[in-house]
mmCIF file of C-alpha atoms and ligand atoms in Angstrom:
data_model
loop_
_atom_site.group_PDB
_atom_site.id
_atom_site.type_symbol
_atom_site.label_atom_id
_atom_site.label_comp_id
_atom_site.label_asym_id
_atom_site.label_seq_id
_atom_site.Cartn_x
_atom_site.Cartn_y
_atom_site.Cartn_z
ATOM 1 C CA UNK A 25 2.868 0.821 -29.414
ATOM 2 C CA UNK A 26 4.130 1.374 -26.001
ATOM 3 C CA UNK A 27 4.974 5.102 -25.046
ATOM 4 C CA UNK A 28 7.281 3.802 -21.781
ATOM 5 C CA UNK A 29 9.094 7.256 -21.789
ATOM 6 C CA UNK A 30 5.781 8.619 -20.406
ATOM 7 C CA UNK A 31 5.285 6.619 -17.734
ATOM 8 C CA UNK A 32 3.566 7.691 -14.504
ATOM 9 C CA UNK A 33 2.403 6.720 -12.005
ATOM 10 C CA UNK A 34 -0.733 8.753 -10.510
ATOM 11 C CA UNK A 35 -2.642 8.696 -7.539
ATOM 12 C CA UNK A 36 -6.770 8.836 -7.907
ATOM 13 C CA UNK A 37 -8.348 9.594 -4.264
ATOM 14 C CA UNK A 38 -11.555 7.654 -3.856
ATOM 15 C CA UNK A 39 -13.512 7.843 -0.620
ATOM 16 C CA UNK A 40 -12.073 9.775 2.034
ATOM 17 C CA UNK A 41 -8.580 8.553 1.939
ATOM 18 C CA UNK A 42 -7.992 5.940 -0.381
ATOM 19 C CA UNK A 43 -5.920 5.901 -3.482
ATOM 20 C CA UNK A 44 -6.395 4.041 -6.301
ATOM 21 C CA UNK A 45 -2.989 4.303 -8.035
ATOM 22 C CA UNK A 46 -2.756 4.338 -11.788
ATOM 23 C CA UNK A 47 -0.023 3.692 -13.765
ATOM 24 C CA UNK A 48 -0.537 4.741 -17.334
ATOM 25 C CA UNK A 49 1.416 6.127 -20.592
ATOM 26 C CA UNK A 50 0.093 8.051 -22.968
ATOM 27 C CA UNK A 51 -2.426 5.252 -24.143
ATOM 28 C CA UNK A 52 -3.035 3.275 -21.894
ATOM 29 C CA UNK A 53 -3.817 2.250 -17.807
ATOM 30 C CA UNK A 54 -3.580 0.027 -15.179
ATOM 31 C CA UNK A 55 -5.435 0.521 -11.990
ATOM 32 C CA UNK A 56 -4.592 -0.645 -8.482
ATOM 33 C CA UNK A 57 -7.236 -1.494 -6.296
ATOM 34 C CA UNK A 58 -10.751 0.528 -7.663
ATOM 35 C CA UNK A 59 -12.602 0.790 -4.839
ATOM 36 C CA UNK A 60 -14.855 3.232 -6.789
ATOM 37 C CA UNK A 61 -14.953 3.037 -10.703
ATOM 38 C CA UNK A 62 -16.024 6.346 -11.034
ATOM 39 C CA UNK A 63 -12.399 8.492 -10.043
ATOM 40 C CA UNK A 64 -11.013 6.021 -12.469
ATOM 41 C CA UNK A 65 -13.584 6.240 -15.020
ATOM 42 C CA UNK A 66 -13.331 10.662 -15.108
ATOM 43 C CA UNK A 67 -9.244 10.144 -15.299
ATOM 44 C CA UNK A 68 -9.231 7.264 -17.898
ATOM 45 C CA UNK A 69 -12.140 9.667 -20.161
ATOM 46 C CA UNK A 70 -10.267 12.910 -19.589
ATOM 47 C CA UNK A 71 -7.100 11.647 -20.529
ATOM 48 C CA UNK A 72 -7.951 9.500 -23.153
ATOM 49 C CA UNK A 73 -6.785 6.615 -21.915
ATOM 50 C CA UNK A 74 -7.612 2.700 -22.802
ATOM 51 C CA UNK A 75 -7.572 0.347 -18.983
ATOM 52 C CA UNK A 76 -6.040 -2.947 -19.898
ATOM 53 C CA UNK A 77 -5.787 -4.223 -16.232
ATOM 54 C CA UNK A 78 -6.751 -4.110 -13.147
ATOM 55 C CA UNK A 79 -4.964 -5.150 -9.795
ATOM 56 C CA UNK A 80 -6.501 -5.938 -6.286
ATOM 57 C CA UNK A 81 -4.656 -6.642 -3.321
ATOM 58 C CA UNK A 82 -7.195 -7.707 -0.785
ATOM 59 C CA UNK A 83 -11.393 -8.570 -0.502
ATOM 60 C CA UNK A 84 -12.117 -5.286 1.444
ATOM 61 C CA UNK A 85 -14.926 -3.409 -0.651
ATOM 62 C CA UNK A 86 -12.996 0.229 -0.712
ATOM 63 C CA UNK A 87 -10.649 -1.490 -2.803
ATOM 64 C CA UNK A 88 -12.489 -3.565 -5.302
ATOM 65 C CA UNK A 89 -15.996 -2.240 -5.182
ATOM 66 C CA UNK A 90 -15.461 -0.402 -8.223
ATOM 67 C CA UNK A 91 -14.302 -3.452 -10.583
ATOM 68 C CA UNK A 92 -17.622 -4.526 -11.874
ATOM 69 C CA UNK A 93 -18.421 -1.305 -12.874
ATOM 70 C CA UNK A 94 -15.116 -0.727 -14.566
ATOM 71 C CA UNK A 95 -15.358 -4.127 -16.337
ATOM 72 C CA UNK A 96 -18.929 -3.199 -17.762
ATOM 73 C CA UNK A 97 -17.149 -0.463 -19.571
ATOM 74 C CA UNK A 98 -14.313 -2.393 -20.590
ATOM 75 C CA UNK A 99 -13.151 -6.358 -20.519
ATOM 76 C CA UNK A 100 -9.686 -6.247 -18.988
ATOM 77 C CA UNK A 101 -7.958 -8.855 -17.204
ATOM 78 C CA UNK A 102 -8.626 -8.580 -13.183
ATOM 79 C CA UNK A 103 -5.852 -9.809 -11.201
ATOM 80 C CA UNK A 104 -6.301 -10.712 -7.348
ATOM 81 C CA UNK A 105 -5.636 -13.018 -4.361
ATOM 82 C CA UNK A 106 -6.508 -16.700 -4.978
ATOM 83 C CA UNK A 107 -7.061 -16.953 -1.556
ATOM 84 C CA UNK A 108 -9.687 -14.781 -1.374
ATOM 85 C CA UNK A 109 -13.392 -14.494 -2.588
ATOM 86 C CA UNK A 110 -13.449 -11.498 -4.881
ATOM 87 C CA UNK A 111 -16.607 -12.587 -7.525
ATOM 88 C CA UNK A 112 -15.110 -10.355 -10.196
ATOM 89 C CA UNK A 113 -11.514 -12.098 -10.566
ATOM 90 C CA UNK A 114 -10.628 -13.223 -14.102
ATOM 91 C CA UNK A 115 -6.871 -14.308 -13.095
ATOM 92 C CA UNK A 116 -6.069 -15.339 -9.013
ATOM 93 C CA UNK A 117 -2.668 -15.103 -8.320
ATOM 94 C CA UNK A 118 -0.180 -15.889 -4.930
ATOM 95 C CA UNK A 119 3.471 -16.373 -4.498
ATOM 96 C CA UNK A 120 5.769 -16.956 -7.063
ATOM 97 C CA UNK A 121 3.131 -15.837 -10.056
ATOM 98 C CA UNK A 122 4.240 -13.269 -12.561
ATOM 99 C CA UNK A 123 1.965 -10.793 -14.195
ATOM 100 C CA UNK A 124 2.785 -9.441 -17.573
ATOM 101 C CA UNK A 125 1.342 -6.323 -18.893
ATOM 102 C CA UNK A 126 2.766 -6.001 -22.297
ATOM 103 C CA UNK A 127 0.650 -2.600 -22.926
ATOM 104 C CA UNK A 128 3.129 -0.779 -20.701
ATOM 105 C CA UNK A 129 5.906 -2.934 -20.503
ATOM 106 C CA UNK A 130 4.980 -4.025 -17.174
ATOM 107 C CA UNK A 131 6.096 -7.348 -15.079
ATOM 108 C CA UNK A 132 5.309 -7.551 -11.526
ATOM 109 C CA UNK A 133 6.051 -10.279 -9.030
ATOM 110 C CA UNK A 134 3.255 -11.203 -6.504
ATOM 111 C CA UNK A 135 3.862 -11.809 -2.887
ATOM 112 C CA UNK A 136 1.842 -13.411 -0.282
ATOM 113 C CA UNK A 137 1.800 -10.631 2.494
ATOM 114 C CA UNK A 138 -0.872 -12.439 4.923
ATOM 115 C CA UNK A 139 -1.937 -10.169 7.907
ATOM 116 C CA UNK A 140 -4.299 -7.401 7.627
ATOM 117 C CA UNK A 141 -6.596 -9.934 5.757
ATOM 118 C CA UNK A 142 -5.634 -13.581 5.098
ATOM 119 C CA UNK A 143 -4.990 -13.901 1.407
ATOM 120 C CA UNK A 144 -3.296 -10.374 1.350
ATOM 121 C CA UNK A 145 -1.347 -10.083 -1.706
ATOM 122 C CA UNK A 146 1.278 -7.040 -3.268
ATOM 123 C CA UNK A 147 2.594 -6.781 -6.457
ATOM 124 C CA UNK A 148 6.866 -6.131 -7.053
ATOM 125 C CA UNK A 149 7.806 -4.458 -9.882
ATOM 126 C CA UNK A 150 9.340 -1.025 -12.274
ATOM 127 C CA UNK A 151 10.917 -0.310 -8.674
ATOM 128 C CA UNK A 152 7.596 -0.235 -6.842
ATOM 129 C CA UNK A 153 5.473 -2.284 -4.669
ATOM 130 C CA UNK A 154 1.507 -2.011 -4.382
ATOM 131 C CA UNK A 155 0.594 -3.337 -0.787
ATOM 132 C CA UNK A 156 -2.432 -2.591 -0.154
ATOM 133 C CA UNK A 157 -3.104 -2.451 3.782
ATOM 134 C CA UNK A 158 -0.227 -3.909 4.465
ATOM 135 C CA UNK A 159 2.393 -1.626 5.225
ATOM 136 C CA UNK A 160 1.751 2.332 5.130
ATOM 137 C CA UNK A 161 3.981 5.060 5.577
ATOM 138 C CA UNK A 162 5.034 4.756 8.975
ATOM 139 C CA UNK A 163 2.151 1.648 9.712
ATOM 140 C CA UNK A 164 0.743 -1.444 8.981
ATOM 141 C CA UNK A 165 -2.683 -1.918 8.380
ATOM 142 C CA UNK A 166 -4.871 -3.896 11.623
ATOM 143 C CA UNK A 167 -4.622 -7.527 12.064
ATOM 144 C CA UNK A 168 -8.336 -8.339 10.332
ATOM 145 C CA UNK A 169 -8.405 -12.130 9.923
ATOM 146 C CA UNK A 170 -4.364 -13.101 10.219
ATOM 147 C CA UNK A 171 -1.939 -12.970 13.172
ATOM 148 C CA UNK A 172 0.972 -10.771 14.532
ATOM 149 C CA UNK A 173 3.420 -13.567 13.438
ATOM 150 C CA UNK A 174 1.726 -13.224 10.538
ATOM 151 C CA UNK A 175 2.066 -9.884 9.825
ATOM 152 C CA UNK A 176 5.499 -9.928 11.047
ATOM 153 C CA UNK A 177 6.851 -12.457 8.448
ATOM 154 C CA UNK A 178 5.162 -10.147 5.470
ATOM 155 C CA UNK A 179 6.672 -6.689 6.609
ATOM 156 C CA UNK A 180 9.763 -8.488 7.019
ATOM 157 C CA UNK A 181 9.305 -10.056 2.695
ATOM 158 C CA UNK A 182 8.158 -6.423 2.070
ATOM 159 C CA UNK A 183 11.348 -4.767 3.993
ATOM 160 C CA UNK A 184 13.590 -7.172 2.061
ATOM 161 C CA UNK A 185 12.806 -5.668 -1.281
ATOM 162 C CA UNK A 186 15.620 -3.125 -2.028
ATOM 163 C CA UNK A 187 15.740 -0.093 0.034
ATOM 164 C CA UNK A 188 15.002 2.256 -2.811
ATOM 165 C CA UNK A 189 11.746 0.414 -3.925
ATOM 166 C CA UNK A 190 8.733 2.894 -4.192
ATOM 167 C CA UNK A 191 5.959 1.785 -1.767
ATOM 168 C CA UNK A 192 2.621 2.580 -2.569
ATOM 169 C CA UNK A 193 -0.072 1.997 -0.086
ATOM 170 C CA UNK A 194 -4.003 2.077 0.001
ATOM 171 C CA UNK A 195 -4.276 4.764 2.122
ATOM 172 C CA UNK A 196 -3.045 7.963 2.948
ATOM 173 C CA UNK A 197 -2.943 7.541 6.786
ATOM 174 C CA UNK A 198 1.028 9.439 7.200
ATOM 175 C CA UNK A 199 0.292 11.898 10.075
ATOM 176 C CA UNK A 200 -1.716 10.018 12.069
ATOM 177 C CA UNK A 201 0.698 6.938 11.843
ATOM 178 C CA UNK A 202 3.679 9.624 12.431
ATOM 179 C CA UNK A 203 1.775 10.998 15.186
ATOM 180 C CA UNK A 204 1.669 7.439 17.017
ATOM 181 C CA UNK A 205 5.401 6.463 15.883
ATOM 182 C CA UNK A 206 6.595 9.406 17.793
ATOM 183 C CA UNK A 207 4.911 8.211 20.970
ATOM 184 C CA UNK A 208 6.540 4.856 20.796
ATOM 185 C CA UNK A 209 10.205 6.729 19.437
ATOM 186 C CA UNK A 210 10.521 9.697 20.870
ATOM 187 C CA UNK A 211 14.388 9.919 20.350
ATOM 188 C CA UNK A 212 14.233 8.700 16.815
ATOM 189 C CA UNK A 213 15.730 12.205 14.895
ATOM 190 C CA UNK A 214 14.662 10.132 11.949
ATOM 191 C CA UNK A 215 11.182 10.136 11.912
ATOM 192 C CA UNK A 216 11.460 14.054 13.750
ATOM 193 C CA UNK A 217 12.872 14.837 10.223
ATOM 194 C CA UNK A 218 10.464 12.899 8.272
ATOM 195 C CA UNK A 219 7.616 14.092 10.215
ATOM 196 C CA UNK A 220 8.168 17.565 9.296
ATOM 197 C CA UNK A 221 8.624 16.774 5.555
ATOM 198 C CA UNK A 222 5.080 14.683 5.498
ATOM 199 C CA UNK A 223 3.375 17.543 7.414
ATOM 200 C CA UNK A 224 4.651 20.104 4.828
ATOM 201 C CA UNK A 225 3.127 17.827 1.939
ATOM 202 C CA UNK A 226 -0.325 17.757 3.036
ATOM 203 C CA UNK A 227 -0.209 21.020 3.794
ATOM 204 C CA UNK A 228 0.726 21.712 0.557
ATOM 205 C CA UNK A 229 -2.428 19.150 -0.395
ATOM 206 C CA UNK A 230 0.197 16.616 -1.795
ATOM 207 C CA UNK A 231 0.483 13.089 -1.578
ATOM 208 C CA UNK A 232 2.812 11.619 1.192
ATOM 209 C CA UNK A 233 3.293 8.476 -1.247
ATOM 210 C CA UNK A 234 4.808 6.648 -2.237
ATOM 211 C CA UNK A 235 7.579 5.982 0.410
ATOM 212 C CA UNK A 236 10.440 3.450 0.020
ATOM 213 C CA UNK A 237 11.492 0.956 1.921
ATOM 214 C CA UNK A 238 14.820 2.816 3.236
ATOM 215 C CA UNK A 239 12.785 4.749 4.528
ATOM 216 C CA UNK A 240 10.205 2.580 6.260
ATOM 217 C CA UNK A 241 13.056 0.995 7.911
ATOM 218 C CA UNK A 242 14.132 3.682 9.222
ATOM 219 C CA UNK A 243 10.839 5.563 10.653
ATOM 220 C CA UNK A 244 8.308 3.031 10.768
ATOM 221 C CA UNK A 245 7.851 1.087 14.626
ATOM 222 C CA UNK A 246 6.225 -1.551 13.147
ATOM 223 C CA UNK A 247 9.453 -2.473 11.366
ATOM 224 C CA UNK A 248 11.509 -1.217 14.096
ATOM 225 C CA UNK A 249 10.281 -4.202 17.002
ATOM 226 C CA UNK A 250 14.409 -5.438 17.615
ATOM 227 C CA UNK A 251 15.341 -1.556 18.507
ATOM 228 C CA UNK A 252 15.636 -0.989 22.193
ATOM 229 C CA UNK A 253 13.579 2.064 22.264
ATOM 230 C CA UNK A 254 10.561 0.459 20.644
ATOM 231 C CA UNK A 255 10.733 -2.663 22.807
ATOM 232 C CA UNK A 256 11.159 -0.217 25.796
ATOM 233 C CA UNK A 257 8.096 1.419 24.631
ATOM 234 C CA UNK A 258 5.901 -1.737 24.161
ATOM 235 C CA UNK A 259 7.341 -3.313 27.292
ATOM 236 C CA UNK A 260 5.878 -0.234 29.211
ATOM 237 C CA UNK A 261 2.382 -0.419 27.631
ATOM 238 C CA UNK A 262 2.509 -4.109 28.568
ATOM 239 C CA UNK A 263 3.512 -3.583 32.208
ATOM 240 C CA UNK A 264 5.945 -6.017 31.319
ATOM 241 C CA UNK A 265 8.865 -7.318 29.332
ATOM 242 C CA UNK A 266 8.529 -7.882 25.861
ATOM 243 C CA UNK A 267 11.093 -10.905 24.590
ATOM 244 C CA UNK A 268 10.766 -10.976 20.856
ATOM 245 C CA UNK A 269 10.124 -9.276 17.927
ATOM 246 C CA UNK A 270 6.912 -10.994 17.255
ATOM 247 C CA UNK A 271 5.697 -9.844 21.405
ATOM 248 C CA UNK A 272 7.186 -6.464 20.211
ATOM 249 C CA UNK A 273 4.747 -5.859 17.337
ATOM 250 C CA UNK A 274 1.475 -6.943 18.982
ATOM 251 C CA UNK A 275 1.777 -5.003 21.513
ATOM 252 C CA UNK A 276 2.462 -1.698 19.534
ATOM 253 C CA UNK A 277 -0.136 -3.330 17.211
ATOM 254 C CA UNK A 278 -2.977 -3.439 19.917
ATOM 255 C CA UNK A 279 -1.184 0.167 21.584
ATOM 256 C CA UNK A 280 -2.174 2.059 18.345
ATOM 257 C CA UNK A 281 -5.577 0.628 18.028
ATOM 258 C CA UNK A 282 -6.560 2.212 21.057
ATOM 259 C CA UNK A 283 -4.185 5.301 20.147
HETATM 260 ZN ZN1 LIG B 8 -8.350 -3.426 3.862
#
């Protein structure tokens, strides 16, 4: 029996600012990127709740260092990049698979979303994307083992997706990546308004997540490398002119790592 009227969606913090986002119903659970089983193991036990899969995105260990653990409690189906080395994968998966979770009448789409590491994957579906540390509210994650041009081509297949897509991302990194966006877009009354709203979440200890895509588009610089006040911007912290798009982003790229 599938209870779809009670679907949520819920954050889990792990670490110091990861979330492992769970999407459940009454019965049951699906977990997105456990770096530690044991959030996910208190939620799933408190709330009664039976895991039937689990998602990964990426290798890194804060977000799938708590799948063996999880799978000693329970056998579930473990989704994750095929072009990756992640020991504790039942089912690899790129571009162009689709992932049916018939528990909580579920479908996702996955994407290849190289970059940040270089079998990066997201899944598409119910509205919402899981991207890892790919793209984050107002950021993209750093350039670990993939290229500018590559992380260029997967924002621009994530910022394709419909602009009222839910984005959920690994981390909750908001006002520091606001704090950096306004130094590359001052003038951008945009991301003044947004950075107000975000600001009054966390002090209000809530989640800044998920975003959308409308609204990356509009606030993020790391989506924003054709505007003339973000080329301006990274054409400055070059010393010199920055031609195209792909120029545009790794140098605001390599400006915020040192930001
Ligand atoms: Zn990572």
């Amino acid at each position: 029996m599938s209870d779809t009227d009670d679907f949520q969606i819920v954050p889990l913090r792990a670490f110091k600012d990861n979330y492992i986002w769970t999407l459940r119903d009454r019965r049951h659970a699906v977990v997105v990127d456990p770096g530690d089983a044991q959030p996910v193991l208190d939620y799933l036990q408190h709330q009664r709740l039976d895991l039937c899969a689990i998602l990964a995105t990426h290798h890194h260990q804060d977000h799938v260092g708590g799948v063996a653990r999880l799978l000693a409690h329970t056998a579930v189906p473990v989704y994750g990049p095929r072009g990756e080395s992640i020991a504790t994968l039942t089912h690899p998966v790129g571009e162009g698979d689709t992932i049916e979770i018939p528990k909580l009448g579920l479908h996702f789409s996955v994407l290849d979303i190289p970059g940040h590491t270089r079998g990066h994957i997201a899944y598409y579906g119910a509205n919402s994307l899981f991207c890892g540390d790919t793209l984050f509210a107002c950021g993209c994650g750093r350039l670990f083992e993939g290229t500018a041009q590559q992380m260029v081509d997967s924002l621009a297949k994530l910022t394709a997706l419909p602009d009222a897509t839910l984005v959920y991302s690994g981390h909750e990194y908001t006002l520091a990546n606001i704090d950096f966006a306004k130094a590359v877009e001052p003038g951008n009354q945009e991301l003044l308004t947004r950075a107000a709203i975000e600001a009054q979440k966390r002090r209000n200890q809530q989640p800044t997540l998920p975003s959308t895509i409308g609204s990356e588009k509009k606030t993020n610089p790391f989506l924003r490398c054709g505007q003339a006040e973000v080329i301006a911007a990274a054409s400055a912290f070059l010393g010199a002119h920055a031609g195209d798009p792909e120029q545009v982003f790794a140098a605001i790229r390599q400006w915020k790592n040192q930001f």
